[in-house]
Amino acid sequence: ILIENSRSTLNDNTIRNNVASVHTVGQGGGILIFDSSHITLTNNAVVENVGSYEDLAIGGGIVWSYYEEYKNPGPAKGLISHNVISGNIAAKVSNTNGEGGGLAVFIHNYDAHNESLISIIANDIISNTALVSPTSSNGGFSGGLMVGGSGRYEFSRNRILSNTATGKSTDGILSSGGGVMIGSGHMTFDGDLIQFNQLGSRGNSSGIGFVEGGVITMTNVVIADNRAQSGGEGVAIYNGQVTMMHPTIVRNGERGVFVHFDEHNTYPISPSHVTVYNAILAGQNTGFVVSRTQTLTVDGVLWHDTNFAYVGEPGAIITINNQVIGDPRFAADGYHITEDSAAIGAGVPLIDVFTDIDGNGRLSPPSLGADEYLPFKQVLPLILKE
């Protein structure tokens, strides 16, 4: 499906087994949206589509690209909600480059007074793939979700699971964002689950990667069981201002969070400032790794099964308060806590966080991590009317 320069709504469709391009560059194997400012995609199944067989591809499933300019005045507004985006492939064969296996959105505002808002809510982005050539000058980015531009995005209750980005280029640029790759912009995440994503070779951010700046706020997000064949971490941050409240970052291989300084950049960049409240970090070799000149502030954290809580290069600024060492006692799903968890009641009260990942109310003091353990459940009576 091609949508160009149109205000459009797609609801309750199945878009399956399509190919954007065979021999040339491909975009949006299932849906390509171009120069369209107002888009609603709800309750669709976008499955098993391909961006390109033999060339660079962006977005195996869905691509939305909008540049505000003289022919596209005004900000973009969009809702992408309750869709299943699964089994899509950006680039089909291993000698091509692929980015954004499932969903790729790029919204750019040129008027500072016009701020786009894209809401990406309650989607299942599962088992999508981006591929990259071993001889390419680019890395492979984002098996599941790739987002960039200067607009504003809000993410809530998405399940981003079992996506794969593969490859490493010969010049040392790494594949990144097994599950999610985020560029510049203002973004909020609330109650998202990013789990079981992979980098097929050495790379950064098997779970979620932030690059090119941006202001990011994450609340009640689970980043778990994301892996790379070598290295990798749950969260990689390159030049960003990131606040995490009640994250659960567990079992992501080498590092939980990597706050990185890219010494190869040829243009001036601002250092990253990362603030973390009420976190659980467990099952990684190192909890936090902070490069020189970068700043990390943590208030409330549970450490478990971690060889090194944090490692900072010379010049890194690291402040950590209210630490707890103990077993989070997760349930079988790997992120809900059980009654014997050391995370219960160990958090710092936050005036802006009232609920957990399931929408249950926070106690005071709250539990650490995305889940709030409640010792009781409210059962409403069944009332039958004659």
GROMACS .gro file of C-alpha atoms in nm:
model
  386
    1ILE     CA    1   0.000   0.000   0.000
    2LEU     CA    2   0.132   0.345  -0.098
    3ILE     CA    3  -0.012   0.654   0.073
    4GLU     CA    4   0.119   0.982  -0.067
    5ASN     CA    5   0.016   1.337   0.026
    6SER     CA    6  -0.305   1.218   0.186
    7ARG     CA    7  -0.485   1.219   0.520
    8SER     CA    8  -0.560   0.852   0.561
    9THR     CA    9  -0.695   0.593   0.802
   10LEU     CA   10  -0.630   0.220   0.774
   11ASN     CA   11  -0.824   0.002   1.016
   12ASP     CA   12  -0.866  -0.375   1.045
   13ASN     CA   13  -0.666  -0.480   0.739
   14THR     CA   14  -0.431  -0.772   0.677
   15ILE     CA   15  -0.128  -0.681   0.465
   16ARG     CA   16   0.080  -0.991   0.398
   17ASN     CA   17   0.358  -1.127   0.174
   18ASN     CA   18   0.436  -0.811  -0.024
   19VAL     CA   19   0.774  -0.694  -0.160
   20ALA     CA   20   0.857  -0.325  -0.209
   21SER     CA   21   1.148  -0.384  -0.449
   22VAL     CA   22   1.337  -0.677  -0.595
   23HIS     CA   23   1.649  -0.523  -0.753
   24THR     CA   24   1.659  -0.165  -0.619
   25VAL     CA   25   1.621   0.029  -0.294
   26GLY     CA   26   1.303  -0.066  -0.110
   27GLN     CA   27   1.092   0.113   0.150
   28GLY     CA   28   0.789  -0.018   0.332
   29GLY     CA   29   0.731  -0.373   0.217
   30GLY     CA   30   0.378  -0.362   0.357
   31ILE     CA   31   0.289   0.010   0.379
   32LEU     CA   32   0.479   0.316   0.253
   33ILE     CA   33   0.352   0.656   0.368
   34PHE     CA   34   0.513   0.960   0.206
   35ASP     CA   35   0.445   1.336   0.239
   36SER     CA   36   0.133   1.269   0.445
   37SER     CA   37   0.081   1.467   0.763
   38HIS     CA   38  -0.219   1.297   0.927
   39ILE     CA   39  -0.219   0.918   0.949
   40THR     CA   40  -0.412   0.665   1.158
   41LEU     CA   41  -0.317   0.297   1.152
   42THR     CA   42  -0.522   0.081   1.389
   43ASN     CA   43  -0.596  -0.290   1.433
   44ASN     CA   44  -0.402  -0.397   1.124
   45ALA     CA   45  -0.190  -0.708   1.071
   46VAL     CA   46   0.125  -0.627   0.873
   47VAL     CA   47   0.307  -0.957   0.840
   48GLU     CA   48   0.579  -1.125   0.634
   49ASN     CA   49   0.655  -0.835   0.400
   50VAL     CA   50   0.997  -0.750   0.251
   51GLY     CA   51   1.161  -0.415   0.181
   52SER     CA   52   1.410  -0.530  -0.084
   53TYR     CA   53   1.572  -0.850  -0.203
   54GLU     CA   54   1.892  -0.708  -0.352
   55ASP     CA   55   1.953  -0.352  -0.228
   56LEU     CA   56   1.930  -0.117   0.070
   57ALA     CA   57   1.595  -0.137   0.245
   58ILE     CA   58   1.424   0.068   0.514
   59GLY     CA   59   1.116  -0.069   0.684
   60GLY     CA   60   1.023  -0.424   0.602
   61GLY     CA   61   0.672  -0.373   0.735
   62ILE     CA   62   0.579  -0.002   0.754
   63VAL     CA   63   0.759   0.323   0.667
   64TRP     CA   64   0.620   0.671   0.734
   65SER     CA   65   0.838   0.957   0.614
   66TYR     CA   66   0.727   1.320   0.643
   67TYR     CA   67   0.933   1.635   0.590
   68GLU     CA   68   0.760   1.961   0.674
   69GLU     CA   69   0.852   2.212   0.403
   70TYR     CA   70   0.691   2.445   0.154
   71LYS     CA   71   0.475   2.173  -0.002
   72ASN     CA   72   0.400   2.009   0.334
   73PRO     CA   73   0.310   2.295   0.569
   74GLY     CA   74   0.223   2.217   0.927
   75PRO     CA   75   0.313   1.946   1.176
   76ALA     CA   76   0.236   1.577   1.143
   77LYS     CA   77  -0.019   1.405   1.367
   78GLY     CA   78  -0.044   1.031   1.380
   79LEU     CA   79  -0.176   0.730   1.569
   80ILE     CA   80  -0.027   0.383   1.521
   81SER     CA   81  -0.216   0.162   1.762
   82HIS     CA   82  -0.309  -0.203   1.828
   83ASN     CA   83  -0.138  -0.335   1.516
   84VAL     CA   84   0.046  -0.665   1.477
   85ILE     CA   85   0.371  -0.603   1.289
   86SER     CA   86   0.541  -0.940   1.262
   87GLY     CA   87   0.773  -1.148   1.047
   88ASN     CA   88   0.877  -0.859   0.821
   89ILE     CA   89   1.227  -0.831   0.674
   90ALA     CA   90   1.392  -0.507   0.566
   91ALA     CA   91   1.655  -0.669   0.343
   92LYS     CA   92   1.600  -1.026   0.231
   93VAL     CA   93   1.951  -1.152   0.157
   94SER     CA   94   2.270  -1.113   0.357
   95ASN     CA   95   2.464  -0.899   0.108
   96THR     CA   96   2.228  -0.602   0.146
   97ASN     CA   97   2.175  -0.338   0.414
   98GLY     CA   98   1.859  -0.331   0.621
   99GLU     CA   99   1.716  -0.080   0.868
  100GLY     CA  100   1.389  -0.094   1.061
  101GLY     CA  101   1.273  -0.449   1.007
  102GLY     CA  102   0.921  -0.390   1.140
  103LEU     CA  103   0.828  -0.020   1.164
  104ALA     CA  104   1.026   0.291   1.065
  105VAL     CA  105   0.896   0.646   1.125
  106PHE     CA  106   1.085   0.965   1.031
  107ILE     CA  107   0.910   1.296   1.103
  108HIS     CA  108   1.098   1.624   1.048
  109ASN     CA  109   0.979   1.973   1.144
  110TYR     CA  110   1.142   2.280   0.989
  111ASP     CA  111   0.926   2.535   1.171
  112ALA     CA  112   1.024   2.538   1.538
  113HIS     CA  113   0.670   2.642   1.632
  114ASN     CA  114   0.518   2.336   1.465
  115GLU     CA  115   0.569   2.025   1.673
  116SER     CA  116   0.448   1.696   1.536
  117LEU     CA  117   0.302   1.433   1.768
  118ILE     CA  118   0.308   1.065   1.679
  119SER     CA  119   0.145   0.819   1.921
  120ILE     CA  120   0.262   0.457   1.895
  121ILE     CA  121   0.047   0.258   2.136
  122ALA     CA  122  -0.018  -0.107   2.222
  123ASN     CA  123   0.138  -0.260   1.911
  124ASP     CA  124   0.292  -0.607   1.890
  125ILE     CA  125   0.620  -0.566   1.699
  126ILE     CA  126   0.746  -0.922   1.694
  127SER     CA  127   1.004  -1.133   1.505
  128ASN     CA  128   1.104  -0.876   1.243
  129THR     CA  129   1.453  -0.867   1.090
  130ALA     CA  130   1.701  -0.618   0.947
  131LEU     CA  131   2.007  -0.751   0.761
  132VAL     CA  132   2.339  -0.592   0.670
  133SER     CA  133   2.621  -0.682   0.433
  134PRO     CA  134   2.959  -0.784   0.582
  135THR     CA  135   3.126  -0.553   0.328
  136SER     CA  136   2.903  -0.251   0.379
  137SER     CA  137   3.016   0.087   0.512
  138ASN     CA  138   2.700   0.100   0.725
  139GLY     CA  139   2.580  -0.100   1.019
  140GLY     CA  140   2.245  -0.273   1.048
  141PHE     CA  141   1.996  -0.084   1.258
  142SER     CA  142   1.678  -0.185   1.439
  143GLY     CA  143   1.526  -0.521   1.389
  144GLY     CA  144   1.192  -0.404   1.529
  145LEU     CA  145   1.129  -0.028   1.553
  146MET     CA  146   1.330   0.262   1.411
  147VAL     CA  147   1.226   0.622   1.483
  148GLY     CA  148   1.394   0.955   1.410
  149GLY     CA  149   1.351   1.318   1.319
  150SER     CA  150   1.268   1.635   1.508
  151GLY     CA  151   0.910   1.561   1.606
  152ARG     CA  152   0.758   1.439   1.932
  153TYR     CA  153   0.673   1.076   1.989
  154GLU     CA  154   0.487   0.895   2.264
  155PHE     CA  155   0.516   0.519   2.308
  156SER     CA  156   0.294   0.322   2.545
  157ARG     CA  157   0.231  -0.047   2.615
  158ASN     CA  158   0.404  -0.177   2.303
  159ARG     CA  159   0.547  -0.529   2.302
  160ILE     CA  160   0.872  -0.532   2.105
  161LEU     CA  161   0.983  -0.894   2.111
  162SER     CA  162   1.225  -1.129   1.936
  163ASN     CA  163   1.340  -0.890   1.663
  164THR     CA  164   1.687  -0.919   1.507
  165ALA     CA  165   1.943  -0.679   1.360
  166THR     CA  166   2.248  -0.848   1.211
  167GLY     CA  167   2.591  -0.775   1.076
  168LYS     CA  168   2.908  -0.575   1.125
  169SER     CA  169   3.072  -0.365   0.857
  170THR     CA  170   3.439  -0.381   0.763
  171ASP     CA  171   3.514  -0.026   0.881
  172GLY     CA  172   3.405  -0.103   1.234
  173ILE     CA  173   3.060   0.056   1.239
  174LEU     CA  174   2.849  -0.175   1.450
  175SER     CA  175   2.501  -0.307   1.407
  176SER     CA  176   2.274  -0.156   1.668
  177GLY     CA  177   1.923  -0.165   1.810
  178GLY     CA  178   1.822  -0.528   1.802
  179GLY     CA  179   1.477  -0.423   1.922
  180VAL     CA  180   1.459  -0.043   1.894
  181MET     CA  181   1.672   0.235   1.744
  182ILE     CA  182   1.583   0.594   1.835
  183GLY     CA  183   1.720   0.910   1.676
  184SER     CA  184   1.673   1.272   1.776
  185GLY     CA  185   1.346   1.421   1.898
  186HIS     CA  186   1.139   1.435   2.216
  187MET     CA  187   1.010   1.095   2.319
  188THR     CA  188   0.828   0.930   2.607
  189PHE     CA  189   0.796   0.559   2.679
  190ASP     CA  190   0.543   0.426   2.931
  191GLY     CA  191   0.487   0.059   3.007
  192ASP     CA  192   0.667  -0.082   2.703
  193LEU     CA  193   0.814  -0.434   2.700
  194ILE     CA  194   1.138  -0.480   2.504
  195GLN     CA  195   1.241  -0.844   2.536
  196PHE     CA  196   1.422  -1.129   2.356
  197ASN     CA  197   1.568  -0.909   2.080
  198GLN     CA  198   1.902  -0.997   1.924
  199LEU     CA  199   2.204  -0.863   1.744
  200GLY     CA  200   2.331  -1.132   1.512
  201SER     CA  201   2.695  -1.025   1.552
  202ARG     CA  202   2.907  -0.788   1.756
  203GLY     CA  203   2.726  -0.461   1.816
  204ASN     CA  204   2.578  -0.214   2.060
  205SER     CA  205   2.230  -0.207   2.210
  206SER     CA  206   2.074  -0.547   2.168
  207GLY     CA  207   1.764  -0.396   2.333
  208ILE     CA  208   1.725  -0.022   2.265
  209GLY     CA  209   1.967   0.240   2.132
  210PHE     CA  210   1.945   0.621   2.150
  211VAL     CA  211   2.157   0.821   1.905
  212GLU     CA  212   2.191   1.177   1.772
  213GLY     CA  213   2.070   1.349   2.085
  214GLY     CA  214   1.711   1.389   2.185
  215VAL     CA  215   1.522   1.420   2.512
  216ILE     CA  216   1.388   1.084   2.629
  217THR     CA  217   1.171   0.992   2.929
  218MET     CA  218   1.105   0.627   3.009
  219THR     CA  219   0.860   0.510   3.278
  220ASN     CA  220   0.787   0.150   3.381
  221VAL     CA  221   0.977   0.006   3.086
  222VAL     CA  222   1.109  -0.352   3.087
  223ILE     CA  223   1.427  -0.419   2.889
  224ALA     CA  224   1.506  -0.786   2.936
  225ASP     CA  225   1.673  -1.088   2.777
  226ASN     CA  226   1.813  -0.896   2.481
  227ARG     CA  227   2.136  -1.045   2.348
  228ALA     CA  228   2.425  -0.997   2.107
  229GLN     CA  229   2.666  -1.267   1.994
  230SER     CA  230   2.946  -1.053   2.138
  231GLY     CA  231   2.912  -0.753   2.370
  232GLY     CA  232   2.584  -0.569   2.354
  233GLU     CA  233   2.370  -0.416   2.625
  234GLY     CA  234   2.012  -0.349   2.719
  235VAL     CA  235   2.032   0.027   2.659
  236ALA     CA  236   2.295   0.223   2.464
  237ILE     CA  237   2.288   0.603   2.483
  238TYR     CA  238   2.486   0.823   2.244
  239ASN     CA  239   2.451   1.197   2.299
  240GLY     CA  240   2.113   1.203   2.471
  241GLN     CA  241   1.930   1.347   2.769
  242VAL     CA  242   1.758   1.042   2.915
  243THR     CA  243   1.545   0.999   3.228
  244MET     CA  244   1.441   0.650   3.336
  245MET     CA  245   1.183   0.600   3.611
  246HIS     CA  246   1.118   0.250   3.746
  247PRO     CA  247   1.300   0.059   3.469
  248THR     CA  248   1.364  -0.315   3.489
  249ILE     CA  249   1.685  -0.385   3.296
  250VAL     CA  250   1.781  -0.749   3.333
  251ARG     CA  251   1.970  -1.034   3.163
  252ASN     CA  252   2.094  -0.831   2.867
  253GLY     CA  253   2.438  -0.987   2.832
  254GLU     CA  254   2.749  -0.780   2.891
  255ARG     CA  255   2.606  -0.446   3.011
  256GLY     CA  256   2.278  -0.314   3.137
  257VAL     CA  257   2.322   0.050   3.030
  258PHE     CA  258   2.606   0.196   2.822
  259VAL     CA  259   2.641   0.577   2.826
  260HIS     CA  260   2.877   0.627   2.537
  261PHE     CA  261   3.103   0.901   2.406
  262ASP     CA  262   3.181   0.864   2.036
  263GLU     CA  263   3.536   0.984   1.992
  264HIS     CA  264   3.517   0.935   1.615
  265ASN     CA  265   3.259   1.211   1.564
  266THR     CA  266   3.395   1.504   1.364
  267TYR     CA  267   3.125   1.752   1.476
  268PRO     CA  268   3.067   1.898   1.825
  269ILE     CA  269   2.825   1.702   2.040
  270SER     CA  270   2.684   1.759   2.387
  271PRO     CA  271   2.761   1.506   2.659
  272SER     CA  272   2.489   1.266   2.763
  273HIS     CA  273   2.309   1.321   3.093
  274VAL     CA  274   2.130   1.010   3.219
  275THR     CA  275   1.913   1.008   3.533
  276VAL     CA  276   1.771   0.683   3.670
  277TYR     CA  277   1.518   0.638   3.951
  278ASN     CA  278   1.405   0.315   4.118
  279ALA     CA  279   1.568   0.064   3.885
  280ILE     CA  280   1.631  -0.308   3.894
  281LEU     CA  281   1.955  -0.411   3.724
  282ALA     CA  282   2.026  -0.782   3.736
  283GLY     CA  283   2.186  -1.060   3.538
  284GLN     CA  284   2.440  -0.851   3.345
  285ASN     CA  285   2.817  -0.858   3.386
  286THR     CA  286   2.815  -0.479   3.449
  287GLY     CA  287   2.518  -0.264   3.544
  288PHE     CA  288   2.626   0.075   3.407
  289VAL     CA  289   2.922   0.164   3.185
  290VAL     CA  290   2.988   0.538   3.152
  291SER     CA  291   3.236   0.690   2.906
  292ARG     CA  292   3.444   1.000   2.972
  293THR     CA  293   3.266   1.337   3.007
  294GLN     CA  294   2.925   1.166   3.037
  295THR     CA  295   2.703   1.201   3.346
  296LEU     CA  296   2.502   0.931   3.524
  297THR     CA  297   2.285   0.996   3.831
  298VAL     CA  298   2.100   0.709   4.001
  299ASP     CA  299   1.859   0.735   4.295
  300GLY     CA  300   1.720   0.397   4.394
  301VAL     CA  301   1.856   0.073   4.245
  302LEU     CA  302   1.857  -0.299   4.317
  303TRP     CA  303   2.165  -0.496   4.213
  304HIS     CA  304   2.158  -0.874   4.167
  305ASP     CA  305   2.377  -1.125   3.986
  306THR     CA  306   2.602  -0.846   3.860
  307ASN     CA  307   2.982  -0.868   3.873
  308PHE     CA  308   3.034  -0.491   3.857
  309ALA     CA  309   2.765  -0.243   3.958
  310TYR     CA  310   2.918   0.030   3.743
  311VAL     CA  311   3.236   0.117   3.556
  312GLY     CA  312   3.333   0.473   3.466
  313GLU     CA  313   3.613   0.594   3.243
  314PRO     CA  314   3.833   0.879   3.368
  315GLY     CA  315   3.629   1.199   3.348
  316ALA     CA  316   3.292   1.026   3.383
  317ILE     CA  317   3.059   1.178   3.645
  318ILE     CA  318   2.871   0.910   3.841
  319THR     CA  319   2.645   0.955   4.145
  320ILE     CA  320   2.453   0.661   4.294
  321ASN     CA  321   2.228   0.676   4.602
  322ASN     CA  322   1.986   0.439   4.778
  323GLN     CA  323   2.132   0.108   4.663
  324VAL     CA  324   1.991  -0.233   4.754
  325ILE     CA  325   2.158  -0.570   4.699
  326GLY     CA  326   1.919  -0.864   4.687
  327ASP     CA  327   1.719  -1.107   4.478
  328PRO     CA  328   1.431  -0.950   4.282
  329ARG     CA  329   1.253  -1.288   4.281
  330PHE     CA  330   1.094  -1.257   3.942
  331ALA     CA  331   0.794  -1.457   3.831
  332ALA     CA  332   0.817  -1.690   3.532
  333ASP     CA  333   0.784  -1.402   3.284
  334GLY     CA  334   1.113  -1.257   3.408
  335TYR     CA  335   0.999  -0.910   3.518
  336HIS     CA  336   0.700  -0.926   3.753
  337ILE     CA  337   0.821  -0.951   4.113
  338THR     CA  338   0.690  -1.197   4.373
  339GLU     CA  339   0.622  -1.168   4.744
  340ASP     CA  340   0.980  -1.236   4.857
  341SER     CA  341   1.140  -0.977   4.626
  342ALA     CA  342   1.405  -0.745   4.768
  343ALA     CA  343   1.259  -0.474   4.544
  344ILE     CA  344   0.936  -0.441   4.744
  345GLY     CA  345   0.908  -0.108   4.923
  346ALA     CA  346   1.270  -0.016   4.848
  347GLY     CA  347   1.204   0.270   4.607
  348VAL     CA  348   1.212   0.646   4.638
  349PRO     CA  349   0.866   0.810   4.611
  350LEU     CA  350   0.824   0.996   4.281
  351ILE     CA  351   0.553   1.258   4.243
  352ASP     CA  352   0.509   1.187   3.871
  353VAL     CA  353   0.465   0.807   3.879
  354PHE     CA  354   0.131   0.678   4.008
  355THR     CA  355   0.101   0.336   3.841
  356ASP     CA  356   0.317   0.044   3.730
  357ILE     CA  357   0.355  -0.139   3.399
  358ASP     CA  358   0.016  -0.307   3.447
  359GLY     CA  359  -0.166   0.010   3.550
  360ASN     CA  360  -0.177  -0.091   3.916
  361GLY     CA  361  -0.131   0.187   4.169
  362ARG     CA  362   0.209   0.249   4.325
  363LEU     CA  363   0.246   0.205   4.699
  364SER     CA  364   0.449   0.439   4.919
  365PRO     CA  365   0.733   0.371   4.931
  366PRO     CA  366   0.711   0.203   4.590
  367SER     CA  367   0.878  -0.113   4.470
  368LEU     CA  368   1.186  -0.085   4.253
  369GLY     CA  369   1.147  -0.170   3.886
  370ALA     CA  370   0.852  -0.162   3.647
  371ASP     CA  371   0.619  -0.383   3.850
  372GLU     CA  372   0.456  -0.292   4.181
  373TYR     CA  373   0.393  -0.592   4.403
  374LEU     CA  374   0.047  -0.571   4.561
  375PRO     CA  375  -0.024  -0.803   4.853
  376PHE     CA  376  -0.394  -0.795   4.779
  377LYS     CA  377  -0.627  -0.784   4.485
  378GLN     CA  378  -0.954  -0.600   4.471
  379VAL     CA  379  -1.240  -0.827   4.375
  380LEU     CA  380  -1.564  -0.657   4.274
  381PRO     CA  381  -1.894  -0.833   4.341
  382LEU     CA  382  -2.090  -0.978   4.053
  383ILE     CA  383  -2.429  -0.807   4.033
  384LEU     CA  384  -2.695  -0.964   3.815
  385LYS     CA  385  -2.996  -0.770   3.693
  386GLU     CA  386  -3.327  -0.935   3.627
   0.00000   0.00000   0.00000
